[in-house]
Coordinates of C-alpha atoms and ligand atoms in Angstrom, one line a residue:
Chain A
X842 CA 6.8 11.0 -13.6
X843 CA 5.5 12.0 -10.2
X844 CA 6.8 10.9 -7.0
X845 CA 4.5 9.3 -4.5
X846 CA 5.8 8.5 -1.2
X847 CA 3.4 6.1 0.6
X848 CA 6.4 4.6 2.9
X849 CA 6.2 7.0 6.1
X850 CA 6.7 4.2 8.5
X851 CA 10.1 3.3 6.4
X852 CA 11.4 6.9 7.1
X853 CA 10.6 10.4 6.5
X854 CA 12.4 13.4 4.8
X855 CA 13.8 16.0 7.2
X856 CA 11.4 18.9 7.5
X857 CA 12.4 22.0 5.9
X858 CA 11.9 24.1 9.1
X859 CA 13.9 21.6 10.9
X860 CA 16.9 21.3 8.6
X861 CA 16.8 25.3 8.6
X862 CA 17.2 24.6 12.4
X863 CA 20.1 22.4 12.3
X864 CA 22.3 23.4 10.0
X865 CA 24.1 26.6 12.1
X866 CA 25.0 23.6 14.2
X867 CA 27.2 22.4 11.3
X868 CA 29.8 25.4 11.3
X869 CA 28.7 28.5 13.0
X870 CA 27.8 26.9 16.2
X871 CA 30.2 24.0 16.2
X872 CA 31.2 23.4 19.7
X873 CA 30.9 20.9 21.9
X874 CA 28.7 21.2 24.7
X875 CA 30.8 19.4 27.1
X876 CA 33.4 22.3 26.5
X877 CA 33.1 24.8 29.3
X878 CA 34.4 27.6 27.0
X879 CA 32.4 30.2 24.9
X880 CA 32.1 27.5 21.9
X881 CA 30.7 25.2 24.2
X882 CA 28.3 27.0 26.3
X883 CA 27.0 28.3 22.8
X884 CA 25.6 25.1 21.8
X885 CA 25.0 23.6 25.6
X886 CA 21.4 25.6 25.0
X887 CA 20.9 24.1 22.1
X888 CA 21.1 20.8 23.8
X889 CA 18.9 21.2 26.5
X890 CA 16.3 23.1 24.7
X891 CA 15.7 20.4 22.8
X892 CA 15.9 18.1 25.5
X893 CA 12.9 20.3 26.6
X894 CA 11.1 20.1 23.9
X895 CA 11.6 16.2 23.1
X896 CA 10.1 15.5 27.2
X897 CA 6.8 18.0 26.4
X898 CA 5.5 16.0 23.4
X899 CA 5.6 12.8 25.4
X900 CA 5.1 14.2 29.3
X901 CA 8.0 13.7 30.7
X902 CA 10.9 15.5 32.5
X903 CA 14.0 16.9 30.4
X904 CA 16.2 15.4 33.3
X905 CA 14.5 11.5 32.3
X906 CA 15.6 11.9 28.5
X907 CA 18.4 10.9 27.1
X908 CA 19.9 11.1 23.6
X909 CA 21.0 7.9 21.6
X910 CA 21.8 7.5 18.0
X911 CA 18.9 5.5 16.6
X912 CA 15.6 3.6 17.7
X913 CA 17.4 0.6 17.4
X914 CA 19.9 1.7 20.2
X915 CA 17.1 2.6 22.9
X916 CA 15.7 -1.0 22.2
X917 CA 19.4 -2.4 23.0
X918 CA 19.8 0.1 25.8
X919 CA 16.7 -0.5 27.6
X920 CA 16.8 -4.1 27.4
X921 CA 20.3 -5.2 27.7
X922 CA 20.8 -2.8 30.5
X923 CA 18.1 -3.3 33.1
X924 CA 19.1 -7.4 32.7
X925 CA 22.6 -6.3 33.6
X926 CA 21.1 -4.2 36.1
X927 CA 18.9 -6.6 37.6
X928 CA 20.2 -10.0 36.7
X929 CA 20.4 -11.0 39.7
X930 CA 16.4 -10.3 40.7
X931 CA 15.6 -12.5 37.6
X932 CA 16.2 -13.3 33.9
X933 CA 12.7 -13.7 32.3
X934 CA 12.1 -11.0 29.8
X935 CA 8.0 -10.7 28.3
X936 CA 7.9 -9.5 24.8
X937 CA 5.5 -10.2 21.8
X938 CA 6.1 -11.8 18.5
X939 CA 5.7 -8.9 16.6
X940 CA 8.0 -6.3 18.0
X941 CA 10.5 -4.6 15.4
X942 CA 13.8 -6.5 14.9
X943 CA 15.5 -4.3 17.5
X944 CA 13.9 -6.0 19.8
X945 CA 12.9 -9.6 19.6
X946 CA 16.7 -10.3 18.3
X947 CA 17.7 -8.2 21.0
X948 CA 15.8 -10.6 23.1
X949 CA 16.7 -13.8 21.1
X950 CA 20.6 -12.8 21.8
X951 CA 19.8 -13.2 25.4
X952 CA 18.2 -16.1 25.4
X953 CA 21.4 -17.6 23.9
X954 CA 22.9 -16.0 27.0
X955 CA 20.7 -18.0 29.5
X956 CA 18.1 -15.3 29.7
X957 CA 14.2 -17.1 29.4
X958 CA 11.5 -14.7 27.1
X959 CA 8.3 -15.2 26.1
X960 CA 7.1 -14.2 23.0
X961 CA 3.1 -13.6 23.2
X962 CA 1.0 -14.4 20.4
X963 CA -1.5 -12.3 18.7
X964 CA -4.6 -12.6 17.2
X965 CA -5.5 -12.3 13.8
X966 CA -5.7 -8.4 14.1
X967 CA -2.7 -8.5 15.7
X968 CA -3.7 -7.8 18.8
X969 CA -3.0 -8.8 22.3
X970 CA -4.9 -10.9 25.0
X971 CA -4.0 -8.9 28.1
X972 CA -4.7 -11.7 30.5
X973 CA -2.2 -14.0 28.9
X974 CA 0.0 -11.1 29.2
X975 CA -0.3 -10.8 33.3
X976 CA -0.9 -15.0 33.1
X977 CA 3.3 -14.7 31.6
X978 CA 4.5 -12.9 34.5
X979 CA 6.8 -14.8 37.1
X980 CA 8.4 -14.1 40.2
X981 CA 11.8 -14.0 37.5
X982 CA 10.3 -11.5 35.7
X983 CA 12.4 -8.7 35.4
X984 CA 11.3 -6.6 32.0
X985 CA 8.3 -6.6 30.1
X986 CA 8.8 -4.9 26.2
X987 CA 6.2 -4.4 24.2
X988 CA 5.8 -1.4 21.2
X989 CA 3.7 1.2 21.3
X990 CA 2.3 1.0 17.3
X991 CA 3.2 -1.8 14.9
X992 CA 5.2 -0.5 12.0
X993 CA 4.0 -3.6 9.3
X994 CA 0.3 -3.2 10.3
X995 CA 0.3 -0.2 12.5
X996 CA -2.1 -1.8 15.3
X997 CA -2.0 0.0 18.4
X998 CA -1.5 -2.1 21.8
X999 CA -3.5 -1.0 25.1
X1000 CA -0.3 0.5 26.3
X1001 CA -2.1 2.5 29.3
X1002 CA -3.1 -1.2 30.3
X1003 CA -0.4 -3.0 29.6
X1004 CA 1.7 -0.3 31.9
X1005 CA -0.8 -0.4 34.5
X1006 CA -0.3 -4.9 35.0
X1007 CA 3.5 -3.6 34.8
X1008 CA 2.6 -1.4 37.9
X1009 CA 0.3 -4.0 39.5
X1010 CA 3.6 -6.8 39.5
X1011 CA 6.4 -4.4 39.8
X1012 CA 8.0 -5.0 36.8
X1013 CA 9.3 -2.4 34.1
X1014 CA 8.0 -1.5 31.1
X1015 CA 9.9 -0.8 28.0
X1016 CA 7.6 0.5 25.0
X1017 CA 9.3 1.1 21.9
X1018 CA 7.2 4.2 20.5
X1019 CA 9.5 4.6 17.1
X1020 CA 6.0 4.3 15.0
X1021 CA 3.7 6.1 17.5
X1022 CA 6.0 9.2 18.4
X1023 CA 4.5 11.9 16.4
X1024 CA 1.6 10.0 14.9
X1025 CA -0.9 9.6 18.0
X1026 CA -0.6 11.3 21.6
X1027 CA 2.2 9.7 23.4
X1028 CA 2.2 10.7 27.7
X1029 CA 4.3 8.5 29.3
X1030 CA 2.9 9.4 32.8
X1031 CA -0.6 8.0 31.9
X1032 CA 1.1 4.7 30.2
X1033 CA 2.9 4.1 33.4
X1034 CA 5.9 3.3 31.3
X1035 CA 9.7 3.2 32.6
X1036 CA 11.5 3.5 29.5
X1037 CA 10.3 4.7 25.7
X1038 CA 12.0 5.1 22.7
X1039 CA 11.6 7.9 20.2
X1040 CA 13.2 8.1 16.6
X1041 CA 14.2 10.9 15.0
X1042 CA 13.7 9.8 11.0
X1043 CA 10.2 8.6 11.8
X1044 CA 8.6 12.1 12.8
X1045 CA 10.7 14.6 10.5
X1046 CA 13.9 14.6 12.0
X1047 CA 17.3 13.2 10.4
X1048 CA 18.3 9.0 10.7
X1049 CA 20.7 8.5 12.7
X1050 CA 18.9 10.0 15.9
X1051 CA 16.5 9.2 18.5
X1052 CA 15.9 9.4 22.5
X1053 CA 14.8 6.9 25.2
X1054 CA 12.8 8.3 28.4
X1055 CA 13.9 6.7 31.3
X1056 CA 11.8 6.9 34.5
X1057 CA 13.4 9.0 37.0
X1058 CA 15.7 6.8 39.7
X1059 CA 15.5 3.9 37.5
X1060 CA 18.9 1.7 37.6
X1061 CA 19.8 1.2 34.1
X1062 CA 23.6 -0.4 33.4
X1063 CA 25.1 2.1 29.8
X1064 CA 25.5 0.3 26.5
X1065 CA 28.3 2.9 25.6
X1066 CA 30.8 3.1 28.3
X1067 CA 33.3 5.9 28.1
X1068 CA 32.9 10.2 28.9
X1069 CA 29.9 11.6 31.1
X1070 CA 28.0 12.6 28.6
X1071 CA 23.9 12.3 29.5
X1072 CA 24.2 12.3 33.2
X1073 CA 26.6 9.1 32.7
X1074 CA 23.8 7.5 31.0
X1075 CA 25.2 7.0 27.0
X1076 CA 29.0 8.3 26.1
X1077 CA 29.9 9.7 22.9
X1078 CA 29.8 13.5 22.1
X1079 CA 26.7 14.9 21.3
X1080 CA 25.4 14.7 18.0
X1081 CA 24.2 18.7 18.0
X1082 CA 22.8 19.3 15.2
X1083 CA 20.7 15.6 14.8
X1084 CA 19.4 16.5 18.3
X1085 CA 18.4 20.3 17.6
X1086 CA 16.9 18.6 14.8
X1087 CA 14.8 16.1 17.0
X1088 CA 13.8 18.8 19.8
X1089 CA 11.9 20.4 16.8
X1090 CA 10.2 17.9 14.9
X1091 CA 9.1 16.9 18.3
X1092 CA 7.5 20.0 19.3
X1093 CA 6.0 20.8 15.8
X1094 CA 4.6 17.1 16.1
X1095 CA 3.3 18.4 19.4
X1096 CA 1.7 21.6 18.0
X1097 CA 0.2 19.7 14.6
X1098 CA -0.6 16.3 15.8
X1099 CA -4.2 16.6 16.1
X1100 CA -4.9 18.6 12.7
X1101 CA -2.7 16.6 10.6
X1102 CA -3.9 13.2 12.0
X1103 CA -7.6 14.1 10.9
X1104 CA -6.1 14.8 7.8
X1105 CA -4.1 11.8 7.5
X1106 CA -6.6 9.6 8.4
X1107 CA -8.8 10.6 6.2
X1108 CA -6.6 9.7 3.3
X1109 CA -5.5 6.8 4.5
X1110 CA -9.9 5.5 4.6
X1111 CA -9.6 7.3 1.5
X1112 CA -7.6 5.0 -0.1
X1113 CA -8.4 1.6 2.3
X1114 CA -12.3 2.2 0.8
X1115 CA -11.0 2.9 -3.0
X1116 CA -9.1 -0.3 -3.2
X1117 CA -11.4 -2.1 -1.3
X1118 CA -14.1 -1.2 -3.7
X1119 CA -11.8 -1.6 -6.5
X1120 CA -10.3 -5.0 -6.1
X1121 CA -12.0 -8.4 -4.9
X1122 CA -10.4 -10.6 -3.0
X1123 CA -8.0 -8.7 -0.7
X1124 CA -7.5 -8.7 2.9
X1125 CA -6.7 -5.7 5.7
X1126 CA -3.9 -7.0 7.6
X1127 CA -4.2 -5.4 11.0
X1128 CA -6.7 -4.0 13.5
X1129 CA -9.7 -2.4 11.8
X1130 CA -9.9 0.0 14.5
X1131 CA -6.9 0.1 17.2
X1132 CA -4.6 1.2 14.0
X1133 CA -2.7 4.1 13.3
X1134 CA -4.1 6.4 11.4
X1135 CA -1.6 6.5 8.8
X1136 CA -0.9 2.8 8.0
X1137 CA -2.9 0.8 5.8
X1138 CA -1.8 -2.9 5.1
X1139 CA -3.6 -5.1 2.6
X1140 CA -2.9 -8.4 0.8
X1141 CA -3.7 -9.1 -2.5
X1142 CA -4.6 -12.4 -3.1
X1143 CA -2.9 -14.9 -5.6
X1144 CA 0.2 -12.4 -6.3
X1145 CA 3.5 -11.8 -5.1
X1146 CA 4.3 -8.7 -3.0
X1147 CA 7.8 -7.6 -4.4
X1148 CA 6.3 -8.0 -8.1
X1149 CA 3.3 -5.4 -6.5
X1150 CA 6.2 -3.2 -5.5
X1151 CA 8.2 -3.3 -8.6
X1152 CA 4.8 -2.0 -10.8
X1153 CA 3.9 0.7 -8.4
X1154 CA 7.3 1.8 -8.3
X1155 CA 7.4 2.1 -12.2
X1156 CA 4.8 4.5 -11.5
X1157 CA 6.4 6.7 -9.2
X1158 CA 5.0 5.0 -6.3
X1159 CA 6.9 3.9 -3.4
X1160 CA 5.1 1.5 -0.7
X1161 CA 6.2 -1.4 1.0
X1162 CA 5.8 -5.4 1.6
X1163 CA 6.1 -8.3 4.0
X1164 CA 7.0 -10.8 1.1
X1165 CA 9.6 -13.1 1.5
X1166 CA 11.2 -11.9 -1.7
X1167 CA 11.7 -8.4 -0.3
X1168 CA 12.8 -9.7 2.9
X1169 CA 16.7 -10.4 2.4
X1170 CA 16.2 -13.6 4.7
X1171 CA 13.4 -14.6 2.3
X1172 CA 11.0 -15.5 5.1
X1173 CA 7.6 -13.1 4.6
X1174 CA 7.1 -11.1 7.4
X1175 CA 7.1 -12.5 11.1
X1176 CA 4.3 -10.1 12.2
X1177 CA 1.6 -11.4 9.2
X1178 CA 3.2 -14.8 10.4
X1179 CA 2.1 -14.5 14.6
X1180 CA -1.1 -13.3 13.1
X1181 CA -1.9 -16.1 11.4
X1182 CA -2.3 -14.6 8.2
X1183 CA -1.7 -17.6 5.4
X1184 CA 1.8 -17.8 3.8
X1185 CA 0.7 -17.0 0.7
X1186 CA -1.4 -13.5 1.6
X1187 CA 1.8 -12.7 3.4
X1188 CA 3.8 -12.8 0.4
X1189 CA 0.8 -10.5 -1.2
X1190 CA 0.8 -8.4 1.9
X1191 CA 1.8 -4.4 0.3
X1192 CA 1.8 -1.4 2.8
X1193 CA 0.8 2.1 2.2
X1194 CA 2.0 4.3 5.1
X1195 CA 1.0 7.9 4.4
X1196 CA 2.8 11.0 5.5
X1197 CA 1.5 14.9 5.7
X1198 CA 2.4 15.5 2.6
X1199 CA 0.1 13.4 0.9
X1200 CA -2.6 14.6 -1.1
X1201 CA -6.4 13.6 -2.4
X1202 CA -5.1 13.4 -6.4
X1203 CA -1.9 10.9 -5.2
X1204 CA -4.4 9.0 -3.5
X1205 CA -7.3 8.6 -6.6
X1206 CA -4.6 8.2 -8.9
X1207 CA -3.1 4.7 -6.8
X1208 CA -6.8 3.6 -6.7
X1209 CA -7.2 4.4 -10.5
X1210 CA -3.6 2.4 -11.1
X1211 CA -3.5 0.0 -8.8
X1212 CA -6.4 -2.7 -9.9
X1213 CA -5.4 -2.6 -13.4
X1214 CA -1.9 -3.9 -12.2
X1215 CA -2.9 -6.2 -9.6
X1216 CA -5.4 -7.8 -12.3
X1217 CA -2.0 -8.3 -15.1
X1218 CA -0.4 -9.9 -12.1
X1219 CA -3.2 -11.6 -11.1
X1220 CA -3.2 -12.5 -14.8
X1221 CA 0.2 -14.2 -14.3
X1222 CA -0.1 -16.1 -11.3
X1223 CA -0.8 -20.0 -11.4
X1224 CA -2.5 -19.5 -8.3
X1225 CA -5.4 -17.1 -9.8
X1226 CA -8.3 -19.1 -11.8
X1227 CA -7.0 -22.0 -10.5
X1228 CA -9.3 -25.0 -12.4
X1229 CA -6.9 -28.1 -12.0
X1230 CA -6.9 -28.3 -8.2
X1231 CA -4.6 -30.8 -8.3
X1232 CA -1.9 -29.0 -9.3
X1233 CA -2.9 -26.2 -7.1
X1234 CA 0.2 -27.1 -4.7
X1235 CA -0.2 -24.3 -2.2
X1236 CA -4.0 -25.5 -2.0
X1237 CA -6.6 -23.0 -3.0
X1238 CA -8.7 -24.0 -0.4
X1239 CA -6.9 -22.2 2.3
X1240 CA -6.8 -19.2 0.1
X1241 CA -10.3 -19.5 -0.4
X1242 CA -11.2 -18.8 2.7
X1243 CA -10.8 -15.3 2.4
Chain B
X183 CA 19.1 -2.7 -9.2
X184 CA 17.3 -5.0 -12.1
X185 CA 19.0 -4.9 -15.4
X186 CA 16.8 -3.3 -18.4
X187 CA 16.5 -6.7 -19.5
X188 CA 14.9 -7.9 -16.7
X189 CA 12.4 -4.8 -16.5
X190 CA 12.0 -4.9 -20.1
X191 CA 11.2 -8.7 -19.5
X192 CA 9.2 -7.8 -16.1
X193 CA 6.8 -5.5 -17.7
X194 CA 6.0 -6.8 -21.2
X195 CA 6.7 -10.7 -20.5
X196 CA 6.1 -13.2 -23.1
X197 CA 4.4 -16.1 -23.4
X198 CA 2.6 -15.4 -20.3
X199 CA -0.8 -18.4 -19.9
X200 CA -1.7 -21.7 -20.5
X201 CA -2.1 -24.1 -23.1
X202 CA -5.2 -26.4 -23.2
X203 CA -4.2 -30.0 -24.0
X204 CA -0.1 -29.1 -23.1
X205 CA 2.0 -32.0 -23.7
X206 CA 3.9 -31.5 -20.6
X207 CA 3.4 -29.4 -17.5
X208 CA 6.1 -28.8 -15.0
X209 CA 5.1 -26.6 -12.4
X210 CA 7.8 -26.2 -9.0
X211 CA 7.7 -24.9 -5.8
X212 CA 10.6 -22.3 -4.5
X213 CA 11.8 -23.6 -1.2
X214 CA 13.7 -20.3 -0.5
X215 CA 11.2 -18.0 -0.6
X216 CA 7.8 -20.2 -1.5
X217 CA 7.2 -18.8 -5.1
X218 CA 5.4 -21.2 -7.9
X219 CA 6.1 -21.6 -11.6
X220 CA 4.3 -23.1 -14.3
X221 CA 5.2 -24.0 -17.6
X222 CA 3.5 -25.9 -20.2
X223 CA 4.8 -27.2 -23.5
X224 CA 3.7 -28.1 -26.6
X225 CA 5.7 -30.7 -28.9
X226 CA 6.1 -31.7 -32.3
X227 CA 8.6 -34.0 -33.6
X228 CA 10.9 -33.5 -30.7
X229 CA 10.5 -30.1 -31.1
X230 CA 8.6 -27.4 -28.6
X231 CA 6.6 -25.6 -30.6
X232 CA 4.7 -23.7 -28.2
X233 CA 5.8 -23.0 -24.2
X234 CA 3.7 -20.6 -21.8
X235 CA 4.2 -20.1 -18.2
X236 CA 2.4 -18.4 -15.1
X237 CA 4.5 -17.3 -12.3
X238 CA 3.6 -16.2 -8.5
X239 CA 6.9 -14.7 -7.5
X240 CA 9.1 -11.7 -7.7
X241 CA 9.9 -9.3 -10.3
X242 CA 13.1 -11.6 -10.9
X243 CA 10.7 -15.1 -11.3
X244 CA 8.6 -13.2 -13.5
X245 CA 11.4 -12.3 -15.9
X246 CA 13.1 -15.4 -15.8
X247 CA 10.0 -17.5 -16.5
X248 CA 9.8 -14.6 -19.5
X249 CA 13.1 -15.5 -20.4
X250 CA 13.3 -18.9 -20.3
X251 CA 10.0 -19.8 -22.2
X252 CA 11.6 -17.4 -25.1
X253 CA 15.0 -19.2 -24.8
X254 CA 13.2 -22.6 -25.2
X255 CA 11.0 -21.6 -27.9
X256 CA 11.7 -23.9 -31.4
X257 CA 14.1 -25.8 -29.7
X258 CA 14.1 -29.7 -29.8
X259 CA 14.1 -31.4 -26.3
X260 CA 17.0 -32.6 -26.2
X261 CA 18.9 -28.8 -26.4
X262 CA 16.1 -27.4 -24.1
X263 CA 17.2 -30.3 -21.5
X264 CA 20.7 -28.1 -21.4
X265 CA 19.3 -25.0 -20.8
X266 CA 20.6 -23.9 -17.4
X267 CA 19.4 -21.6 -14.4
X268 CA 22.9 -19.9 -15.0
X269 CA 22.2 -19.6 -18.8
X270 CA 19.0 -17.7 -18.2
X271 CA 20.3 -15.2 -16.1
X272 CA 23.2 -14.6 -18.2
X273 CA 20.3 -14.0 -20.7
X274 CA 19.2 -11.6 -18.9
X275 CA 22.2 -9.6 -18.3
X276 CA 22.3 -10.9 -14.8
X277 CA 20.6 -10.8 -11.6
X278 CA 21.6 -9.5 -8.1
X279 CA 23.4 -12.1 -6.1
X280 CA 20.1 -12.2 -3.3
X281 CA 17.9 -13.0 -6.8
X282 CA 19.7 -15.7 -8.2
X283 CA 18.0 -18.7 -6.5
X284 CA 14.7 -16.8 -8.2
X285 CA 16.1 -18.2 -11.8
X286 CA 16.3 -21.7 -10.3
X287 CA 12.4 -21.8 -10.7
X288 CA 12.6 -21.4 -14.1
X289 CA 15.0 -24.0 -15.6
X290 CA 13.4 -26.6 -13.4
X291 CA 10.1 -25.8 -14.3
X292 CA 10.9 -26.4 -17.6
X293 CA 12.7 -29.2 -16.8
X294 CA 9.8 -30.6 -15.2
X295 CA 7.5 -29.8 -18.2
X296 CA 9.8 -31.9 -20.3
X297 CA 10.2 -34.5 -17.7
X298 CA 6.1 -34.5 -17.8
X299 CA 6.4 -34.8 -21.6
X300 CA 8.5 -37.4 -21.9
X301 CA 6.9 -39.7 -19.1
X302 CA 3.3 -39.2 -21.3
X303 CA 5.3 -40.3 -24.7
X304 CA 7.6 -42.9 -23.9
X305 CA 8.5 -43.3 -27.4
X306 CA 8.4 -39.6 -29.0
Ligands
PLP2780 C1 8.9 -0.2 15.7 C2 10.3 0.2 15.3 N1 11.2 0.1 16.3 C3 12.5 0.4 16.0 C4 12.9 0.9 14.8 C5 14.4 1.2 14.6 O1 14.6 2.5 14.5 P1 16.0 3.1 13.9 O2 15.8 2.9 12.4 O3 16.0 4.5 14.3 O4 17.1 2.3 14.5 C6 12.0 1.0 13.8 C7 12.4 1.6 12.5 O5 12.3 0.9 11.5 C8 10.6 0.7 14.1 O6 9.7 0.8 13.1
FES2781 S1 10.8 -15.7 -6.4 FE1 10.9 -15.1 -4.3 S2 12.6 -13.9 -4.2 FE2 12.4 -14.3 -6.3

């Protein structure tokens, strides 16, 4: 069976010029660059290069980034660490209610702290009303965070906007860019942002990597306490080979972003008009336009997400879902939630994030296999055909309204 | 993760549909995770003669439903009364421990049908 991989935006394999790359880091070169010695100054190079190399692709200084271990540890950094920094100027964070978990329980462990956040809504494309956004800010506000790219729908925020209010009211910006690192042109000078995160599995590198940009002079307290590692900025030894790994799936992102995005893009309304054409009664979840051009999020009416997922997967393809029966906590997915997509379409909600090595025949053959299972489910579902209303007790009306 | 018994009962599931004129529906509502179940019965003598279901849920509520219409099948009421969630996932050679509140729907929809049933003929 062939494998298809439409689950980019869950993680991406290591490139092979990139694991080429790393692995003399492994053994040959195995020092550490803190070392003053000939192992050490052997792999310090290393280090900075690709601290180079990670600042070109989003405009920035080498000296403002700094290397962390994961997306989800910028998130933590940037936020728990310019409250402790300025705490005492205010403790009202501005988020939205669809950020990544990194962030919003990030923000929701602070609120149990005393802190006061606001989550803003979206609309039903998921996007955001920009004046409620400046209508949010306070004299106590000390932080706004808002992401770059959605990873469940991949809608794209104003960020240059939303940066330039943050100038306007003095208060910082933290933009988690995990999804948009790599997929559209990042420049952090132009967004007028103070910190951005960056990880390494979503753009070619290995998990377990990532970097946050943080504006020059800007007071941030460390989440790692310990050796002097990044100007005093995060302790812990470097993780050499993970960041040589970074520095280059960053600046081959760089060089190949705007071919491979044409490309990708093209796929992806490749397969958004196939299924659309295909299958009645299904919904884009997500901005029609302001999207990434990779992502493509759809709900199914009247069947289950996870039961979606299973069927491709016995078919070699692997995508994703927002259904609360893939979701571990069993509550469908927070972002079709704030956009007011109904509970049931949430559960059916199925995204296909595409990568650069997808190619035309993977795409034709999930829009020749996918109605065919979406109709046996379909098939199955109480909800599907519905004649006795009555019974109907998730009410077909609102699902009718599609 | 799934056992072959619940792929096997997943992707060829029986008794799948609806029967006109049912002698008893039951149909319940998950309140974990907001997944439906249907099952309808058809009786003779105290005996279910025919038992179809329709399921909006995971690949887990799909195969229990399977399972449990196939477990009831020729049964008289009063055995299928006994059946159990825990019975049906044993059936199926298990479920993982996040997927067991999935085979609840099943048992109680059946449950329900027979509930239905007997509230329609008070003195079968
Ligand atoms: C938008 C967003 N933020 C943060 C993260 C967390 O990144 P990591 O997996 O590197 O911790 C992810 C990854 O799933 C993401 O999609
Ligand atoms: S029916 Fe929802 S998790 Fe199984």
């Amino acid at each position: 069976m062939n494998h298809i991989y439409l689950d980019n935006n869950a993680t991406t394999p290591v490139r092979p010029e990139v694991l080429t790359a790393m692995l003399p880091y492994f053994s040959e070169q195995f020092g550490n660059p803190s070392s003053v010695h000939w192992a050490g100054r052997q792999v310090s190079g290393a280090l900075e290069k690709a601290r180079a190399q990670v600042a070109t692709l989003i405009n920035a200084s080498p000296a403002e980034i700094v290397f962390v271990s994961c997306g989800s540890e910028g998130d933590n950094m940037a936020i728990l660490g310019t409250l402790d920094a300025l705490g005492d100027k205010g403790k009202h964070i501005i988020t939205t209610a669809v950020e990544h978990p990194a962030v919003l329980n990030t923000c929701k462990y602070l609120e149990k702290r005393g802190y006061s956040v606001t989550y803003l809504p979206v609309d039903q494309d998921g996007m955001l009303d920009l004046v409620e956004l400046e209508a949010a800010i306070t004299p106590e506000t000390v932080l706004i965070s808002i992401m770059w790219a959605n990873n469940e729908t991949g809608t794209l925020f104003p960020i240059a906007e939303i940066g330039a209010i943050a100038k306007k009211h003095q208060v910082r910006f933290h933009c988690d860019a995990v999804q948009a690192v790599g997929k559209v042109p990042v420049d952090v000078q132009a967004a007028n942002v103070d910190f951005l995160v960056i990880s390494g599995h979503k753009l070619g590198a290995p998990k377990g990597i990532g970097a946050i940009y943080i504006r020059r002079g800007t007071k941030l307290t460390p989440l790692l306490h310990g050796g002097h590692q990044e100007r005093n900025r995060r302790a812990g030894t470097h993780n050499v080979p993970s960041i040589v790994g970074l520095g280059l799936a960053c600046e081959l992102a760089g060089q190949e972003m705007a071919e491979k995005s044409v490309q990708i893009k093209a796929l992806r309304d490749r397969l958004e008009a196939g299924l659309f054409a295909a299958v009645p009664q299904i919904k884009l979840n997500g901005h029609p336009t302001a999207r990434l051009p990779n992502t493509l999020n759809v709900s199914f009416a009247w069947i289950e997400g996870e039961s979606l997922l299973m069927s491709l997967d016995m078919k070699g393809i692997a995508a994703s879902s927002g259904s609360a029966c893939t979701s571990g906590s069993l509550e469908p997915s927070h972002v079709l939630g704030a956009m007011c997509v109904e509970v049931t379409l949430a559960h059916s909600s199925t995204r296909f994030s595409l990568g650069a090595n997808n190619t035309e025949a993977e795409i034709d053959y999930v829009i020749e296999i996918l109605p065919p299972i979406v109709q046996r489910l379909r098939d199955m579902s109480p909800l599907y055909n519905c004649r006795d209303r009555e019974t109907c007790t998730v009410g077909c009306e609102s699902l009718q309204k599609l | 993760m799934y056992s072959e018994k619940v792929m096997d009962h997943f992707s060829n599931p029986r008794n799948v549909g609806e029967i006109e004129n049912a002698d008893g529906v039951g149909e319940v509502g998950n309140a974990s995770c907001g997944d439906i179940m249907k099952i309808f019965l058809k009786v003779d003598n105290g005996i279910i003669t025919d038992v179809k279901f329709k399921t909006f849920g995971c690949g887990a509520a799909i195969a229990t439903s399977s399972m449990v219409t196939e477990m009831a099948l020729g049964k008289t009421i009063a055995e299928a009364l006994v059946l159990t969630n825990a019975a049906v996932a044993e059936a199926l050679d298990g479920l993982p421990a996040q997927k067991m509140h999935c085979s609840n729907l099943a048992a109680d929809a059946l449950h329900e049908a027979i509930k239905d049933y007997q509230e329609r003929h008070p003195n079968a």
